[in-house]
Amino acid sequence: MVSLKEKIGYALGDAAAGGITWKIMSIAFPLFFTNVFGLTVADTATLMLIARMFDVVTDPLMGSLADRTQSRWGTYRPWLIIGAIPFGLIFALLLYTPDFGPVGKRIYAYTLYLLMMAVYTAVNVPYGSLLGVMTENDNEKNQFSSYRMVGAYAMGFITLFAFPYLQKIVGGTEQHQYAVLGAFFGCIAALGTLACGLLTKERLKPVRAEKFSFKPFADLVKNKPWIYLTLIGICTNFFNGFRYAVAGYMFDYILGKEITFSSLIINYTVFMTFGEVTCMIFGGLSPKFTQWMGSKRRAFTVAALICVVFSVLFFFIPRDPAYIWVLIAIVVLTSVGIGLYSPLLWSMYADVADYATEKNGTSSTGLIFSSGTMAQKFGTAISGSLVALLLGLSGFVSGTNDAGETFIQINDEAAVRSMIWALFSIIPAFIALIMILLLKLYPIKK
């Protein structure tokens, strides 16, 4: 029987990665790069696309390397313990805006973003793989996965809700605010990652292949459950990625930068925290919901259907700050579905890893979980890249002038506003429909 301390320790890993670094990267980075840092929309889109090509190589290699690691801390934990400080440091540097011209800023952004993706892979792939070696009990795997999601969403709520208030406390320019908050949240992320590595235990030993071989990669391509689950994982991150990446633009160009009720500031980060707390609550209820539905696949399908219905409904709400509480209500209801399916995805990856071990005779847990991390980064960053690209096509222009100053220009306000609204509603709904179709083809019936 695993202890509560270990479950909390495991949750701290995704509180750091998913609740702090990835949450800020998902919701703030497209807006940060175009409106604060001073990249053009083309540079922002290209940066995220290049990073994805980089991850296609590094994620599976990291998974294979993690599977073969042997240390006094185990197979996967050493990567969290050793990688914690670089993880927080590089994140902090990424939110710093140097006093460079257009070319210097481009080089800095590309270098730091790729480094961040590399260190995120080195920490998060082993973190996900831990789920496969902490317990062999399927119910306990569901519990660990649920704690993971609750940790990520709880910290995501704290991070996004506190962000505008911390900006006001820091003061100064937006560039200064992001730099200080990057250092602050980077320290917390490093501590959470380190605590996760120290508080968890590896009870099971992977049946490892002693020498490196490309056979696990070939086996992966033949693994039908893995193919469908990876496509589903990409869809879940496309769904979230579009919404998070465009939320800042939605407030800046449709709803007003800030809406204030008494002392409550509602900006784009606070707006999304209503969804975060909902995801946290229903992520905790996901194991019970799954038992009630009778299978993970059926529970996932119902949760995705909830996302479709309320995303479509959001599209028809008037684009007016007077309807802010209606919009928040729709975000909350959409997040019920997200909260229910998020823990299931990682629990299903553990099922796929067990299936692969039984079929092939050796463990490829790290490699399989790396595909989950790759799907997360691929879906989130490609959606962020597409947001920048589609906004550019609709008439949004940004960049840095020769004096090093950021500039913004809107060539077609109506087209930009329509694109922003669709990217938060109709386009994610279409992605969730694809997710449901893929779930019908997913062959593991647990």
CSV table of C-alpha atoms in Angstrom, one decimal:
chain,number,residue,atom,x,y,z
A,1,MET,CA,0.0,0.0,0.0
A,2,VAL,CA,1.6,3.3,-1.1
A,3,SER,CA,1.6,6.2,1.4
A,4,LEU,CA,-0.1,9.6,1.1
A,5,LYS,CA,3.3,11.2,1.3
A,6,GLU,CA,4.4,9.4,-1.8
A,7,LYS,CA,1.3,10.3,-3.7
A,8,ILE,CA,1.8,14.0,-2.8
A,9,GLY,CA,5.5,13.7,-3.7
A,10,TYR,CA,4.5,12.3,-7.1
A,11,ALA,CA,1.9,15.1,-7.5
A,12,LEU,CA,4.7,17.7,-6.9
A,13,GLY,CA,6.4,16.6,-10.1
A,14,ASP,CA,3.5,17.7,-12.3
A,15,ALA,CA,2.8,20.7,-10.1
A,16,ALA,CA,6.2,21.9,-11.1
A,17,ALA,CA,6.2,20.8,-14.7
A,18,GLY,CA,2.5,21.0,-15.7
A,19,GLY,CA,1.2,23.5,-13.1
A,20,ILE,CA,4.0,26.1,-13.4
A,21,THR,CA,6.4,25.8,-16.4
A,22,TRP,CA,4.1,24.2,-19.0
A,23,LYS,CA,1.1,26.3,-17.9
A,24,ILE,CA,2.9,29.5,-18.3
A,25,MET,CA,4.5,28.4,-21.5
A,26,SER,CA,1.1,27.3,-22.9
A,27,ILE,CA,-0.9,30.4,-21.9
A,28,ALA,CA,1.6,33.2,-21.9
A,29,PHE,CA,4.3,32.4,-24.4
A,30,PRO,CA,2.6,33.2,-27.7
A,31,LEU,CA,1.4,36.6,-26.3
A,32,PHE,CA,4.7,37.1,-24.5
A,33,PHE,CA,6.8,36.5,-27.6
A,34,THR,CA,4.8,38.8,-29.9
A,35,ASN,CA,3.6,41.6,-27.5
A,36,VAL,CA,6.4,41.7,-24.8
A,37,PHE,CA,9.6,40.1,-26.1
A,38,GLY,CA,9.1,41.5,-29.7
A,39,LEU,CA,9.2,38.6,-32.1
A,40,THR,CA,7.2,38.7,-35.3
A,41,VAL,CA,4.2,36.2,-35.6
A,42,ALA,CA,6.2,34.4,-38.2
A,43,ASP,CA,9.2,34.1,-35.9
A,44,THR,CA,7.0,32.9,-33.1
A,45,ALA,CA,5.3,30.3,-35.3
A,46,THR,CA,8.6,29.1,-36.7
A,47,LEU,CA,10.2,28.9,-33.3
A,48,MET,CA,7.6,26.5,-32.0
A,49,LEU,CA,7.6,24.4,-35.2
A,50,ILE,CA,11.4,24.0,-35.0
A,51,ALA,CA,11.2,23.0,-31.3
A,52,ARG,CA,8.7,20.3,-32.3
A,53,MET,CA,11.0,18.8,-34.8
A,54,PHE,CA,13.7,18.8,-32.1
A,55,ASP,CA,11.3,16.9,-29.7
A,56,VAL,CA,10.5,14.2,-32.3
A,57,VAL,CA,14.1,13.1,-31.9
A,58,THR,CA,14.9,13.9,-28.2
A,59,ASP,CA,11.7,12.5,-26.5
A,60,PRO,CA,12.0,8.9,-27.7
A,61,LEU,CA,15.8,8.9,-27.2
A,62,MET,CA,15.3,10.2,-23.7
A,63,GLY,CA,12.7,7.5,-23.0
A,64,SER,CA,15.1,4.8,-24.3
A,65,LEU,CA,18.0,6.3,-22.3
A,66,ALA,CA,15.9,6.5,-19.1
A,67,ASP,CA,14.9,2.8,-19.4
A,68,ARG,CA,18.6,1.9,-19.3
A,69,THR,CA,19.6,4.1,-16.4
A,70,GLN,CA,20.9,2.4,-13.3
A,71,SER,CA,21.8,4.3,-10.1
A,72,ARG,CA,21.3,4.2,-6.3
A,73,TRP,CA,18.2,6.3,-6.8
A,74,GLY,CA,16.7,3.8,-9.3
A,75,THR,CA,16.0,4.1,-13.0
A,76,TYR,CA,13.9,7.2,-13.4
A,77,ARG,CA,14.3,9.2,-10.2
A,78,PRO,CA,17.9,10.4,-10.8
A,79,TRP,CA,16.8,12.4,-13.8
A,80,LEU,CA,14.4,14.5,-11.6
A,81,ILE,CA,17.0,14.9,-8.8
A,82,ILE,CA,19.8,16.0,-11.1
A,83,GLY,CA,17.7,17.9,-13.6
A,84,ALA,CA,15.8,20.1,-11.0
A,85,ILE,CA,18.1,23.1,-10.9
A,86,PRO,CA,18.7,23.4,-14.7
A,87,PHE,CA,15.0,23.0,-15.2
A,88,GLY,CA,14.2,26.1,-13.1
A,89,LEU,CA,17.1,28.1,-14.2
A,90,ILE,CA,16.5,27.8,-18.0
A,91,PHE,CA,12.8,28.6,-17.5
A,92,ALA,CA,13.8,31.8,-15.7
A,93,LEU,CA,16.2,32.9,-18.4
A,94,LEU,CA,13.5,32.2,-21.1
A,95,LEU,CA,11.2,34.8,-19.6
A,96,TYR,CA,14.0,37.5,-19.6
A,97,THR,CA,14.0,40.0,-22.5
A,98,PRO,CA,17.5,41.0,-23.4
A,99,ASP,CA,18.2,44.5,-24.7
A,100,PHE,CA,19.0,43.3,-28.2
A,101,GLY,CA,17.9,44.2,-31.7
A,102,PRO,CA,15.7,42.0,-33.9
A,103,VAL,CA,18.4,39.4,-34.8
A,104,GLY,CA,19.8,39.2,-31.3
A,105,LYS,CA,16.4,38.6,-29.8
A,106,ARG,CA,15.6,35.9,-32.4
A,107,ILE,CA,18.9,34.1,-31.6
A,108,TYR,CA,18.3,34.4,-27.8
A,109,ALA,CA,14.7,33.2,-28.0
A,110,TYR,CA,15.5,30.2,-30.3
A,111,THR,CA,18.4,29.1,-28.1
A,112,LEU,CA,16.7,29.3,-24.8
A,113,TYR,CA,13.4,27.8,-26.1
A,114,LEU,CA,15.3,24.8,-27.5
A,115,LEU,CA,17.3,24.4,-24.2
A,116,MET,CA,14.0,24.5,-22.3
A,117,MET,CA,12.5,21.8,-24.4
A,118,ALA,CA,15.6,19.6,-23.9
A,119,VAL,CA,15.6,20.0,-20.1
A,120,TYR,CA,11.9,19.6,-19.9
A,121,THR,CA,12.3,16.3,-21.8
A,122,ALA,CA,15.1,15.2,-19.5
A,123,VAL,CA,12.9,15.7,-16.4
A,124,ASN,CA,9.4,15.0,-17.6
A,125,VAL,CA,9.9,11.8,-19.6
A,126,PRO,CA,11.4,10.0,-16.6
A,127,TYR,CA,8.7,11.5,-14.4
A,128,GLY,CA,5.9,10.1,-16.5
A,129,SER,CA,7.7,6.7,-16.6
A,130,LEU,CA,7.8,6.5,-12.8
A,131,LEU,CA,4.1,5.6,-12.9
A,132,GLY,CA,5.0,2.3,-14.5
A,133,VAL,CA,7.5,1.2,-11.7
A,134,MET,CA,6.0,2.6,-8.5
A,135,THR,CA,3.2,0.0,-8.3
A,136,GLU,CA,1.7,-2.9,-10.3
A,137,ASN,CA,-1.8,-2.4,-8.9
A,138,ASP,CA,-4.1,-0.9,-11.5
A,139,ASN,CA,-6.2,1.0,-9.0
A,140,GLU,CA,-3.1,2.5,-7.4
A,141,LYS,CA,-1.9,3.6,-10.8
A,142,ASN,CA,-5.2,5.4,-11.3
A,143,GLN,CA,-4.8,7.1,-7.9
A,144,PHE,CA,-1.2,8.2,-8.7
A,145,SER,CA,-2.4,9.5,-12.0
A,146,SER,CA,-5.3,11.3,-10.3
A,147,TYR,CA,-2.9,12.9,-7.7
A,148,ARG,CA,-0.7,14.0,-10.6
A,149,MET,CA,-3.5,15.8,-12.3
A,150,VAL,CA,-4.8,17.4,-9.1
A,151,GLY,CA,-1.2,18.6,-8.4
A,152,ALA,CA,-0.8,20.0,-11.9
A,153,TYR,CA,-4.2,21.7,-11.9
A,154,ALA,CA,-4.0,23.0,-8.3
A,155,MET,CA,-0.6,24.6,-9.0
A,156,GLY,CA,-1.9,25.8,-12.3
A,157,PHE,CA,-4.7,27.5,-10.5
A,158,ILE,CA,-2.4,29.2,-8.0
A,159,THR,CA,0.1,30.3,-10.7
A,160,LEU,CA,-2.5,31.7,-13.1
A,161,PHE,CA,-4.6,33.4,-10.4
A,162,ALA,CA,-1.6,35.0,-8.7
A,163,PHE,CA,0.0,36.1,-12.0
A,164,PRO,CA,-1.7,39.6,-12.5
A,165,TYR,CA,-1.4,40.4,-8.7
A,166,LEU,CA,2.3,39.5,-8.7
A,167,GLN,CA,2.8,41.7,-11.8
A,168,LYS,CA,1.3,44.7,-10.0
A,169,ILE,CA,3.5,44.0,-6.9
A,170,VAL,CA,6.6,43.7,-9.1
A,171,GLY,CA,5.7,46.9,-11.1
A,172,GLY,CA,7.8,48.4,-13.9
A,173,THR,CA,7.5,47.4,-17.5
A,174,GLU,CA,6.0,44.1,-18.7
A,175,GLN,CA,9.4,42.9,-19.7
A,176,HIS,CA,10.6,43.5,-16.1
A,177,GLN,CA,7.6,41.8,-14.6
A,178,TYR,CA,8.0,38.7,-16.7
A,179,ALA,CA,11.7,38.5,-15.9
A,180,VAL,CA,11.1,38.7,-12.1
A,181,LEU,CA,8.2,36.2,-12.2
A,182,GLY,CA,10.2,33.9,-14.3
A,183,ALA,CA,12.9,33.7,-11.6
A,184,PHE,CA,10.3,33.3,-8.9
A,185,PHE,CA,8.4,30.5,-10.6
A,186,GLY,CA,11.6,28.9,-11.8
A,187,CYS,CA,12.7,28.5,-8.2
A,188,ILE,CA,9.4,26.9,-7.2
A,189,ALA,CA,9.5,24.5,-10.2
A,190,ALA,CA,13.0,23.4,-9.3
A,191,LEU,CA,12.1,22.7,-5.7
A,192,GLY,CA,9.0,20.7,-6.7
A,193,THR,CA,10.9,18.6,-9.1
A,194,LEU,CA,13.6,17.8,-6.6
A,195,ALA,CA,11.0,16.9,-3.9
A,196,CYS,CA,9.3,14.5,-6.3
A,197,GLY,CA,12.5,12.7,-7.0
A,198,LEU,CA,13.3,12.4,-3.3
A,199,LEU,CA,9.8,11.4,-2.0
A,200,THR,CA,8.9,8.7,-4.5
A,201,LYS,CA,10.0,5.0,-4.6
A,202,GLU,CA,10.6,2.6,-7.5
A,203,ARG,CA,9.3,-0.8,-6.3
A,204,LEU,CA,9.4,-2.6,-9.7
A,205,LYS,CA,12.5,-3.2,-11.8
A,206,PRO,CA,12.1,-2.8,-15.5
A,207,VAL,CA,12.9,-5.9,-17.6
A,208,ARG,CA,15.6,-4.0,-19.4
A,209,ALA,CA,17.4,-4.7,-22.6
A,210,GLU,CA,21.1,-4.3,-21.7
A,211,LYS,CA,22.3,-2.9,-25.0
A,212,PHE,CA,20.9,-0.1,-27.0
A,213,SER,CA,18.8,-1.3,-29.9
A,214,PHE,CA,16.4,0.2,-32.4
A,215,LYS,CA,14.1,-2.8,-31.9
A,216,PRO,CA,12.0,-1.0,-29.2
A,217,PHE,CA,11.4,1.8,-31.7
A,218,ALA,CA,10.3,-0.8,-34.3
A,219,ASP,CA,8.1,-2.6,-31.8
A,220,LEU,CA,6.5,0.8,-30.9
A,221,VAL,CA,5.4,1.4,-34.5
A,222,LYS,CA,3.7,-2.0,-34.5
A,223,ASN,CA,2.0,-1.3,-31.2
A,224,LYS,CA,-1.6,-0.5,-32.2
A,225,PRO,CA,-2.8,0.7,-28.8
A,226,TRP,CA,0.2,3.0,-28.6
A,227,ILE,CA,-0.5,4.5,-32.0
A,228,TYR,CA,-4.1,5.4,-31.2
A,229,LEU,CA,-3.3,6.6,-27.7
A,230,THR,CA,-0.6,8.9,-29.0
A,231,LEU,CA,-2.9,10.4,-31.5
A,232,ILE,CA,-5.5,10.9,-28.7
A,233,GLY,CA,-2.8,12.5,-26.6
A,234,ILE,CA,-1.9,14.9,-29.4
A,235,CYS,CA,-5.6,15.8,-29.7
A,236,THR,CA,-6.0,16.5,-26.0
A,237,ASN,CA,-3.1,18.9,-26.1
A,238,PHE,CA,-4.3,20.5,-29.3
A,239,PHE,CA,-7.6,21.1,-27.6
A,240,ASN,CA,-6.0,22.7,-24.5
A,241,GLY,CA,-3.2,24.4,-26.6
A,242,PHE,CA,-5.5,26.4,-28.8
A,243,ARG,CA,-7.5,27.7,-25.9
A,244,TYR,CA,-4.6,28.6,-23.7
A,245,ALA,CA,-2.5,30.2,-26.5
A,246,VAL,CA,-5.3,32.5,-27.7
A,247,ALA,CA,-6.8,33.4,-24.2
A,248,GLY,CA,-4.4,36.4,-23.8
A,249,TYR,CA,-5.3,37.7,-27.3
A,250,MET,CA,-9.0,37.3,-26.5
A,251,PHE,CA,-8.7,39.6,-23.5
A,252,ASP,CA,-6.3,42.1,-25.2
A,253,TYR,CA,-8.4,42.5,-28.4
A,254,ILE,CA,-12.0,41.5,-27.5
A,255,LEU,CA,-12.9,41.6,-23.8
A,256,GLY,CA,-10.5,44.3,-22.6
A,257,LYS,CA,-7.1,43.7,-21.0
A,258,GLU,CA,-8.6,43.5,-17.4
A,259,ILE,CA,-12.1,43.4,-16.0
A,260,THR,CA,-12.3,44.4,-12.4
A,261,PHE,CA,-15.1,43.5,-9.9
A,262,SER,CA,-14.3,45.1,-6.5
A,263,SER,CA,-10.8,43.8,-5.8
A,264,LEU,CA,-11.0,40.8,-8.2
A,265,ILE,CA,-8.9,41.3,-11.3
A,266,ILE,CA,-10.1,39.1,-14.3
A,267,ASN,CA,-7.4,39.0,-17.0
A,268,TYR,CA,-6.6,36.1,-19.3
A,269,THR,CA,-4.7,34.1,-16.6
A,270,VAL,CA,-7.4,34.5,-14.0
A,271,PHE,CA,-10.1,33.7,-16.6
A,272,MET,CA,-8.4,30.3,-17.2
A,273,THR,CA,-8.0,29.6,-13.4
A,274,PHE,CA,-11.7,29.0,-13.2
A,275,GLY,CA,-11.1,26.1,-15.5
A,276,GLU,CA,-8.0,25.0,-13.6
A,277,VAL,CA,-9.9,24.6,-10.3
A,278,THR,CA,-12.7,22.7,-12.0
A,279,CYS,CA,-10.1,20.4,-13.6
A,280,MET,CA,-8.5,19.9,-10.2
A,281,ILE,CA,-11.8,18.9,-8.6
A,282,PHE,CA,-12.9,16.6,-11.4
A,283,GLY,CA,-9.4,15.2,-11.9
A,284,GLY,CA,-9.8,13.9,-8.3
A,285,LEU,CA,-13.2,12.4,-9.1
A,286,SER,CA,-11.9,10.8,-12.3
A,287,PRO,CA,-11.2,7.3,-10.8
A,288,LYS,CA,-14.7,7.1,-9.3
A,289,PHE,CA,-16.2,8.3,-12.6
A,290,THR,CA,-14.2,5.7,-14.5
A,291,GLN,CA,-15.5,2.9,-12.2
A,292,TRP,CA,-19.0,4.2,-12.6
A,293,MET,CA,-18.7,4.2,-16.4
A,294,GLY,CA,-17.2,0.7,-16.4
A,295,SER,CA,-14.1,1.4,-18.5
A,296,LYS,CA,-11.4,4.0,-19.2
A,297,ARG,CA,-12.3,4.2,-22.8
A,298,ARG,CA,-16.0,4.9,-22.2
A,299,ALA,CA,-15.2,7.4,-19.4
A,300,PHE,CA,-12.8,9.2,-21.8
A,301,THR,CA,-15.4,9.3,-24.6
A,302,VAL,CA,-18.1,10.9,-22.4
A,303,ALA,CA,-15.6,13.5,-21.0
A,304,ALA,CA,-14.5,14.4,-24.6
A,305,LEU,CA,-18.2,14.8,-25.6
A,306,ILE,CA,-18.7,17.3,-22.8
A,307,CYS,CA,-15.8,19.3,-24.3
A,308,VAL,CA,-17.4,19.3,-27.7
A,309,VAL,CA,-20.8,20.5,-26.5
A,310,PHE,CA,-19.6,23.4,-24.4
A,311,SER,CA,-16.9,24.5,-26.8
A,312,VAL,CA,-19.6,24.9,-29.5
A,313,LEU,CA,-21.8,26.7,-27.0
A,314,PHE,CA,-19.0,29.2,-26.2
A,315,PHE,CA,-18.9,30.3,-29.9
A,316,PHE,CA,-22.5,31.6,-29.7
A,317,ILE,CA,-22.0,33.8,-26.6
A,318,PRO,CA,-21.8,37.5,-27.5
A,319,ARG,CA,-18.2,38.9,-27.6
A,320,ASP,CA,-18.8,41.4,-24.9
A,321,PRO,CA,-17.2,41.9,-21.5
A,322,ALA,CA,-20.7,42.3,-20.1
A,323,TYR,CA,-21.1,38.5,-20.6
A,324,ILE,CA,-17.9,37.6,-18.7
A,325,TRP,CA,-19.7,35.4,-16.1
A,326,VAL,CA,-21.5,33.5,-18.8
A,327,LEU,CA,-18.2,32.9,-20.6
A,328,ILE,CA,-16.6,31.8,-17.3
A,329,ALA,CA,-19.5,29.4,-16.7
A,330,ILE,CA,-19.0,27.8,-20.1
A,331,VAL,CA,-15.2,27.5,-19.4
A,332,VAL,CA,-16.0,25.8,-16.1
A,333,LEU,CA,-18.4,23.3,-17.8
A,334,THR,CA,-15.9,22.5,-20.5
A,335,SER,CA,-13.2,21.9,-17.9
A,336,VAL,CA,-15.4,19.2,-16.3
A,337,GLY,CA,-14.6,17.1,-19.3
A,338,ILE,CA,-10.9,18.0,-19.4
A,339,GLY,CA,-10.6,17.2,-15.7
A,340,LEU,CA,-12.2,13.8,-16.1
A,341,TYR,CA,-10.1,12.7,-19.1
A,342,SER,CA,-6.7,14.1,-18.1
A,343,PRO,CA,-5.8,11.5,-15.5
A,344,LEU,CA,-7.1,8.7,-17.7
A,345,LEU,CA,-4.6,9.5,-20.5
A,346,TRP,CA,-1.6,8.7,-18.3
A,347,SER,CA,-3.2,5.7,-16.7
A,348,MET,CA,-3.9,4.4,-20.2
A,349,TYR,CA,-0.2,4.9,-21.1
A,350,ALA,CA,0.7,2.6,-18.2
A,351,ASP,CA,-1.7,0.0,-19.7
A,352,VAL,CA,0.0,0.4,-23.1
A,353,ALA,CA,3.4,-0.1,-21.4
A,354,ASP,CA,2.2,-3.3,-19.7
A,355,TYR,CA,0.8,-4.5,-23.0
A,356,ALA,CA,4.2,-3.8,-24.7
A,357,THR,CA,6.2,-5.6,-22.0
A,358,GLU,CA,3.9,-8.7,-22.2
A,359,LYS,CA,4.1,-8.8,-26.0
A,360,ASN,CA,7.8,-8.0,-26.5
A,361,GLY,CA,9.4,-9.5,-23.3
A,362,THR,CA,11.3,-6.3,-22.3
A,363,SER,CA,10.2,-3.1,-20.8
A,364,SER,CA,9.9,0.0,-22.9
A,365,THR,CA,8.1,2.0,-20.2
A,366,GLY,CA,10.3,5.1,-20.6
A,367,LEU,CA,10.0,5.0,-24.3
A,368,ILE,CA,6.2,4.7,-24.2
A,369,PHE,CA,5.8,7.5,-21.6
A,370,SER,CA,8.1,9.7,-23.6
A,371,SER,CA,5.6,9.6,-26.4
A,372,GLY,CA,3.0,11.0,-24.0
A,373,THR,CA,5.4,13.9,-23.2
A,374,MET,CA,6.1,14.3,-26.9
A,375,ALA,CA,2.4,14.4,-27.6
A,376,GLN,CA,2.0,17.0,-24.9
A,377,LYS,CA,4.7,19.3,-26.3
A,378,PHE,CA,3.8,18.6,-29.9
A,379,GLY,CA,0.1,19.4,-29.4
A,380,THR,CA,0.7,22.5,-27.2
A,381,ALA,CA,3.5,24.0,-29.2
A,382,ILE,CA,2.0,23.3,-32.7
A,383,SER,CA,-1.3,24.8,-31.5
A,384,GLY,CA,0.6,27.8,-30.3
A,385,SER,CA,2.4,28.0,-33.6
A,386,LEU,CA,-0.8,27.8,-35.5
A,387,VAL,CA,-2.4,30.5,-33.3
A,388,ALA,CA,0.5,32.8,-34.2
A,389,LEU,CA,0.3,31.8,-37.9
A,390,LEU,CA,-3.5,32.2,-38.2
A,391,LEU,CA,-3.5,35.5,-36.4
A,392,GLY,CA,-0.8,36.7,-38.8
A,393,LEU,CA,-2.9,35.6,-41.8
A,394,SER,CA,-6.0,37.4,-40.4
A,395,GLY,CA,-4.1,40.7,-40.1
A,396,PHE,CA,-2.1,40.7,-36.8
A,397,VAL,CA,1.5,42.1,-37.1
A,398,SER,CA,4.2,42.3,-34.4
A,399,GLY,CA,7.9,42.7,-34.2
A,400,THR,CA,10.9,44.6,-33.0
A,401,ASN,CA,12.1,47.8,-34.7
A,402,ASP,CA,15.8,48.8,-35.1
A,403,ALA,CA,15.7,50.6,-31.8
A,404,GLY,CA,14.9,47.3,-30.1
A,405,GLU,CA,11.3,48.4,-29.3
A,406,THR,CA,8.3,46.1,-29.6
A,407,PHE,CA,5.5,47.2,-32.0
A,408,ILE,CA,2.0,45.8,-32.7
A,409,GLN,CA,-0.2,46.5,-35.7
A,410,ILE,CA,-3.7,45.3,-36.5
A,411,ASN,CA,-4.6,45.4,-40.3
A,412,ASP,CA,-8.1,43.9,-40.1
A,413,GLU,CA,-9.6,44.2,-36.7
A,414,ALA,CA,-12.9,42.2,-37.5
A,415,ALA,CA,-11.0,39.3,-39.0
A,416,VAL,CA,-8.5,39.1,-36.1
A,417,ARG,CA,-11.4,39.2,-33.5
A,418,SER,CA,-13.3,36.4,-35.4
A,419,MET,CA,-10.2,34.3,-35.7
A,420,ILE,CA,-9.4,34.7,-31.9
A,421,TRP,CA,-13.0,33.6,-31.0
A,422,ALA,CA,-13.0,30.6,-33.3
A,423,LEU,CA,-9.6,29.5,-31.9
A,424,PHE,CA,-11.0,29.3,-28.4
A,425,SER,CA,-14.2,27.5,-29.4
A,426,ILE,CA,-15.1,25.9,-32.7
A,427,ILE,CA,-11.6,24.7,-33.6
A,428,PRO,CA,-11.1,23.0,-30.2
A,429,ALA,CA,-14.6,21.4,-30.6
A,430,PHE,CA,-13.6,19.9,-33.9
A,431,ILE,CA,-10.4,18.5,-32.3
A,432,ALA,CA,-12.4,16.9,-29.5
A,433,LEU,CA,-14.7,15.2,-32.1
A,434,ILE,CA,-11.6,13.7,-33.7
A,435,MET,CA,-10.6,12.5,-30.2
A,436,ILE,CA,-13.9,10.6,-29.8
A,437,LEU,CA,-13.4,8.9,-33.2
A,438,LEU,CA,-9.9,7.7,-32.2
A,439,LEU,CA,-11.2,6.4,-28.9
A,440,LYS,CA,-13.6,4.1,-30.7
A,441,LEU,CA,-10.6,2.5,-32.4
A,442,TYR,CA,-8.4,2.2,-29.3
A,443,PRO,CA,-8.3,-1.5,-28.6
A,444,ILE,CA,-7.5,-1.9,-24.9
A,445,LYS,CA,-10.8,-2.4,-23.1
A,446,LYS,CA,-9.7,-1.7,-19.4
